[in-house]
Amino acid sequence: MERIPAGTFTMGCTDGAGECFDHESPAHEVTLSRDFYIGRTEVTQGQYEELMGTNPSSFSSCGAACPVEKVTWHMAADFARELSVREGLEECYACVDGGTLTSCEPLGDPYECGGYRLPTEAEWEFAARCGEDLLYAGSDDVGAVAWYSGNASTGPRVVATKAPNACGLYDMSGNVEEWVGDNYGEDYYTYSPAVDPTGPSTGSRRGERGGNWNADALYVRVADRRALPPEDRYNYVGFRLARTAL
């Protein structure tokens, strides 16, 4: 994981964000008051199978170094919880059942939890931008940093085979979309708090960021926002982990 220092940035439809959608506006200043860690790569099939005992991926033939996909938001949260248990850390989620039927709920403020979790949407974008205002995470050239429909329309690829961004993070644009911790709100940017936002208090969908292997370049931009029901599984959706630096 890479440690990302606390700081302030402009989130949403910035000057460098390209052709924006309404739900990326307004651009607004956000302060993250705590340092945090975020995975250098998306969680891989090998990592998921070693911890959870199964590999749910549609593209299992891609191999252990490819991102795990076809995971629900709940499955991603349960992976974070299990890893926290293994390392003796605080659990950020309460989960019941297991496998594809697991159901998880966050335990309090994510920024105050000491264990592994999904990044907040603000943390994800802050880390993806890494102090730059570029179209994609690390470049204005999509092909330099992203697996997307123009070069990978048949499926995901091995992680960390494109260039990283300035924070040393790979595949923040493209490869698989990444669940974030927040509930999703189309208009959340109009009322988001300026410090440590955590998303709407309720919602039927959870956010995803980063675009995927079958998405056009427009949808792998660093400002682009997506959402799905948290119980849905798709072969283009995975996740990476975060952890507050307490």
Short mmCIF file of C-alpha atoms in Angstrom, two decimals:
data_model
loop_
_atom_site.label_atom_id
_atom_site.label_comp_id
_atom_site.label_asym_id
_atom_site.label_seq_id
_atom_site.Cartn_x
_atom_site.Cartn_y
_atom_site.Cartn_z
CA MET A 1 0.00 0.00 0.00
CA GLU A 2 1.04 3.61 -0.51
CA ARG A 3 0.65 6.22 2.21
CA ILE A 4 -1.26 9.28 0.98
CA PRO A 5 -0.73 12.42 3.09
CA ALA A 6 -3.74 14.41 4.27
CA GLY A 7 -4.53 17.43 2.14
CA THR A 8 -6.99 19.52 0.19
CA PHE A 9 -7.93 19.13 -3.47
CA THR A 10 -10.59 20.07 -5.99
CA MET A 11 -12.96 17.17 -6.60
CA GLY A 12 -15.22 16.74 -9.60
CA CYS A 13 -15.35 18.59 -12.92
CA THR A 14 -12.03 20.43 -12.82
CA ASP A 15 -10.41 22.24 -15.73
CA GLY A 16 -8.54 19.07 -16.68
CA ALA A 17 -11.49 16.69 -16.32
CA GLY A 18 -12.53 16.76 -19.97
CA GLU A 19 -16.12 16.26 -21.05
CA CYS A 20 -17.99 16.07 -17.76
CA PHE A 21 -21.38 14.67 -16.80
CA ASP A 22 -23.79 16.57 -14.57
CA HIS A 23 -23.14 14.31 -11.58
CA GLU A 24 -19.46 15.32 -11.63
CA SER A 25 -20.42 18.93 -10.81
CA PRO A 26 -19.96 21.23 -9.15
CA ALA A 27 -16.21 21.06 -8.72
CA HIS A 28 -15.67 21.61 -5.01
CA GLU A 29 -12.85 21.78 -2.51
CA VAL A 30 -12.45 18.76 -0.24
CA THR A 31 -10.08 18.35 2.69
CA LEU A 32 -9.05 14.91 3.90
CA SER A 33 -7.80 15.45 7.43
CA ARG A 34 -6.05 12.10 7.96
CA ASP A 35 -3.28 10.33 6.11
CA PHE A 36 -4.41 7.02 4.65
CA TYR A 37 -3.04 4.01 2.87
CA ILE A 38 -4.40 2.71 -0.43
CA GLY A 39 -3.53 -0.39 -2.40
CA ARG A 40 -0.95 0.05 -5.16
CA THR A 41 -3.09 -2.30 -7.25
CA GLU A 42 -6.57 -3.69 -7.35
CA VAL A 43 -6.99 -6.81 -5.22
CA THR A 44 -5.94 -9.73 -7.39
CA GLN A 45 -7.57 -13.09 -7.96
CA GLY A 46 -4.68 -14.76 -6.17
CA GLN A 47 -4.99 -12.52 -3.12
CA TYR A 48 -8.73 -13.02 -2.95
CA GLU A 49 -8.57 -16.79 -3.29
CA GLU A 50 -5.77 -17.14 -0.72
CA LEU A 51 -7.81 -15.28 1.92
CA MET A 52 -11.39 -16.29 1.06
CA GLY A 53 -10.83 -19.77 -0.36
CA THR A 54 -12.66 -19.16 -3.63
CA ASN A 55 -12.21 -17.20 -6.85
CA PRO A 56 -15.50 -15.72 -8.09
CA SER A 57 -13.96 -14.16 -11.21
CA SER A 58 -15.41 -14.69 -14.68
CA PHE A 59 -11.92 -14.30 -16.12
CA SER A 60 -10.16 -16.83 -13.88
CA SER A 61 -8.10 -17.91 -16.90
CA CYS A 62 -6.46 -14.47 -16.82
CA GLY A 63 -4.49 -15.71 -13.82
CA ALA A 64 -3.68 -14.97 -10.19
CA ALA A 65 -2.11 -11.57 -11.00
CA CYS A 66 -5.27 -10.28 -12.69
CA PRO A 67 -7.81 -8.28 -10.69
CA VAL A 68 -10.57 -10.20 -8.98
CA GLU A 69 -13.96 -9.32 -10.44
CA LYS A 70 -17.58 -10.38 -10.23
CA VAL A 71 -17.65 -9.39 -6.57
CA THR A 72 -20.50 -7.58 -4.89
CA TRP A 73 -19.84 -4.56 -2.70
CA HIS A 74 -20.56 -6.83 0.25
CA MET A 75 -17.98 -9.40 -0.90
CA ALA A 76 -15.38 -6.64 -1.17
CA ALA A 77 -16.23 -5.39 2.32
CA ASP A 78 -16.05 -8.93 3.70
CA PHE A 79 -12.58 -9.39 2.18
CA ALA A 80 -11.46 -6.22 3.98
CA ARG A 81 -12.98 -7.51 7.22
CA GLU A 82 -11.31 -10.92 6.91
CA LEU A 83 -7.92 -9.35 6.23
CA SER A 84 -8.35 -7.11 9.26
CA VAL A 85 -9.12 -10.18 11.40
CA ARG A 86 -6.05 -11.99 10.05
CA GLU A 87 -3.79 -9.06 10.94
CA GLY A 88 -5.38 -8.35 14.33
CA LEU A 89 -6.81 -5.00 13.25
CA GLU A 90 -10.11 -3.30 13.97
CA GLU A 91 -12.98 -4.53 11.80
CA CYS A 92 -14.62 -1.78 9.73
CA TYR A 93 -17.63 -3.91 8.70
CA ALA A 94 -20.07 -6.31 10.30
CA CYS A 95 -20.86 -9.17 7.93
CA VAL A 96 -23.21 -12.16 7.98
CA ASP A 97 -23.47 -15.27 5.83
CA GLY A 98 -20.66 -15.72 3.31
CA GLY A 99 -19.60 -16.20 -0.27
CA THR A 100 -21.75 -14.50 -2.88
CA LEU A 101 -24.55 -14.14 -0.29
CA THR A 102 -22.53 -12.23 2.29
CA SER A 103 -24.11 -9.04 3.60
CA CYS A 104 -22.05 -6.31 5.26
CA GLU A 105 -22.65 -2.96 6.93
CA PRO A 106 -20.06 -0.34 7.86
CA LEU A 107 -19.22 0.07 11.54
CA GLY A 108 -19.13 3.81 12.16
CA ASP A 109 -17.00 6.51 10.56
CA PRO A 110 -14.62 4.96 8.02
CA TYR A 111 -11.95 7.57 8.69
CA GLU A 112 -11.79 6.50 12.34
CA CYS A 113 -11.53 2.76 11.69
CA GLY A 114 -8.06 1.25 12.02
CA GLY A 115 -8.62 -1.81 9.84
CA TYR A 116 -8.88 -2.45 6.12
CA ARG A 117 -11.83 -1.03 4.25
CA LEU A 118 -12.93 0.32 0.92
CA PRO A 119 -11.77 3.88 0.24
CA THR A 120 -14.27 6.67 0.42
CA GLU A 121 -15.09 8.25 -2.92
CA ALA A 122 -13.12 11.35 -1.88
CA GLU A 123 -10.08 9.31 -0.88
CA TRP A 124 -10.22 7.41 -4.16
CA GLU A 125 -10.26 10.57 -6.29
CA PHE A 126 -7.64 12.32 -4.15
CA ALA A 127 -5.29 9.37 -4.57
CA ALA A 128 -6.07 8.96 -8.28
CA ARG A 129 -5.32 12.64 -8.96
CA CYS A 130 -2.24 12.69 -6.69
CA GLY A 131 -1.88 16.46 -6.90
CA GLU A 132 -2.37 16.62 -10.69
CA ASP A 133 -5.27 17.73 -12.87
CA LEU A 134 -5.11 15.18 -15.67
CA LEU A 135 -7.79 13.36 -17.65
CA TYR A 136 -6.72 9.96 -16.38
CA ALA A 137 -4.88 8.76 -13.29
CA GLY A 138 -1.32 9.69 -14.16
CA SER A 139 -1.60 10.93 -17.74
CA ASP A 140 -3.64 12.72 -20.39
CA ASP A 141 -2.81 9.73 -22.64
CA VAL A 142 -5.34 7.01 -21.85
CA GLY A 143 -3.27 4.23 -23.41
CA ALA A 144 -0.30 4.98 -21.17
CA VAL A 145 -2.12 4.25 -17.93
CA ALA A 146 -5.35 2.35 -18.67
CA TRP A 147 -6.70 -0.93 -19.98
CA TYR A 148 -9.95 0.14 -21.63
CA SER A 149 -12.08 -0.65 -24.68
CA GLY A 150 -9.44 0.67 -27.04
CA ASN A 151 -6.82 -1.89 -26.00
CA ALA A 152 -8.48 -4.54 -23.81
CA SER A 153 -12.06 -5.14 -24.94
CA THR A 154 -11.83 -8.91 -24.36
CA GLY A 155 -11.22 -8.76 -20.62
CA PRO A 156 -9.05 -7.49 -17.74
CA ARG A 157 -5.27 -7.66 -17.75
CA VAL A 158 -2.52 -8.39 -15.23
CA VAL A 159 -2.32 -5.55 -12.70
CA ALA A 160 0.50 -2.99 -12.76
CA THR A 161 1.36 -3.47 -16.44
CA LYS A 162 0.50 0.13 -17.36
CA ALA A 163 2.28 3.18 -15.96
CA PRO A 164 1.41 4.27 -12.40
CA ASN A 165 0.27 7.70 -11.37
CA ALA A 166 2.48 10.09 -9.39
CA CYS A 167 1.60 8.30 -6.12
CA GLY A 168 2.73 4.91 -7.44
CA LEU A 169 -0.81 3.58 -7.91
CA TYR A 170 -1.62 1.33 -10.86
CA ASP A 171 -4.86 0.86 -12.80
CA MET A 172 -6.76 3.68 -11.12
CA SER A 173 -8.03 4.27 -14.65
CA GLY A 174 -9.32 1.17 -16.41
CA ASN A 175 -8.82 -2.58 -15.90
CA VAL A 176 -11.75 -3.11 -13.50
CA GLU A 177 -14.07 -0.58 -11.90
CA GLU A 178 -13.52 -0.30 -8.17
CA TRP A 179 -16.15 -0.27 -5.45
CA VAL A 180 -15.84 2.60 -2.98
CA GLY A 181 -17.31 2.64 0.48
CA ASP A 182 -19.89 5.39 0.01
CA ASN A 183 -23.55 5.28 -0.78
CA TYR A 184 -24.02 7.03 -4.10
CA GLY A 185 -25.89 10.28 -4.73
CA GLU A 186 -26.23 11.87 -8.17
CA ASP A 187 -26.34 15.32 -6.58
CA TYR A 188 -24.02 14.63 -3.64
CA TYR A 189 -21.48 17.18 -4.83
CA THR A 190 -24.05 19.94 -4.27
CA TYR A 191 -24.13 19.31 -0.52
CA SER A 192 -21.03 17.27 0.29
CA PRO A 193 -19.24 18.44 3.45
CA ALA A 194 -15.92 20.14 2.82
CA VAL A 195 -14.01 17.94 5.29
CA ASP A 196 -13.86 14.13 5.28
CA PRO A 197 -17.01 13.39 3.23
CA THR A 198 -18.44 9.88 3.48
CA GLY A 199 -21.27 10.01 0.92
CA PRO A 200 -25.03 10.16 1.51
CA SER A 201 -26.31 8.58 4.72
CA THR A 202 -28.62 6.26 2.78
CA GLY A 203 -28.97 5.00 -0.77
CA SER A 204 -29.82 2.00 -2.92
CA ARG A 205 -26.49 2.03 -4.76
CA ARG A 206 -22.81 2.11 -3.85
CA GLY A 207 -20.25 4.09 -5.79
CA GLU A 208 -17.60 2.75 -8.15
CA ARG A 209 -14.73 4.60 -9.71
CA GLY A 210 -12.06 4.22 -12.38
CA GLY A 211 -13.78 2.64 -15.36
CA ASN A 212 -13.02 -0.78 -16.77
CA TRP A 213 -11.54 -2.90 -19.57
CA ASN A 214 -14.64 -2.54 -21.76
CA ALA A 215 -15.32 1.17 -21.15
CA ASP A 216 -14.68 3.97 -23.60
CA ALA A 217 -12.01 6.51 -22.68
CA LEU A 218 -14.73 8.93 -21.51
CA TYR A 219 -15.60 6.55 -18.68
CA VAL A 220 -12.10 5.92 -17.35
CA ARG A 221 -11.48 9.62 -16.64
CA VAL A 222 -10.39 10.37 -13.10
CA ALA A 223 -13.52 12.47 -12.45
CA ASP A 224 -16.03 9.94 -13.76
CA ARG A 225 -18.52 8.48 -11.26
CA ARG A 226 -20.55 5.28 -11.48
CA ALA A 227 -22.83 3.30 -9.14
CA LEU A 228 -24.47 -0.11 -8.86
CA PRO A 229 -26.70 -1.92 -6.37
CA PRO A 230 -24.31 -3.37 -3.76
CA GLU A 231 -25.59 -6.91 -4.28
CA ASP A 232 -24.83 -6.93 -8.02
CA ARG A 233 -21.88 -8.82 -9.54
CA TYR A 234 -20.28 -7.95 -12.88
CA ASN A 235 -17.18 -9.19 -14.66
CA TYR A 236 -15.82 -5.65 -14.87
CA VAL A 237 -16.11 -4.64 -11.20
CA GLY A 238 -13.46 -5.28 -8.54
CA PHE A 239 -11.92 -3.23 -5.72
CA ARG A 240 -8.80 -2.03 -3.95
CA LEU A 241 -8.31 -1.54 -0.22
CA ALA A 242 -7.67 1.47 1.95
CA ARG A 243 -6.79 1.98 5.60
CA THR A 244 -6.66 5.07 7.77
CA ALA A 245 -3.18 5.90 9.08
CA LEU A 246 -4.10 6.24 12.74
#
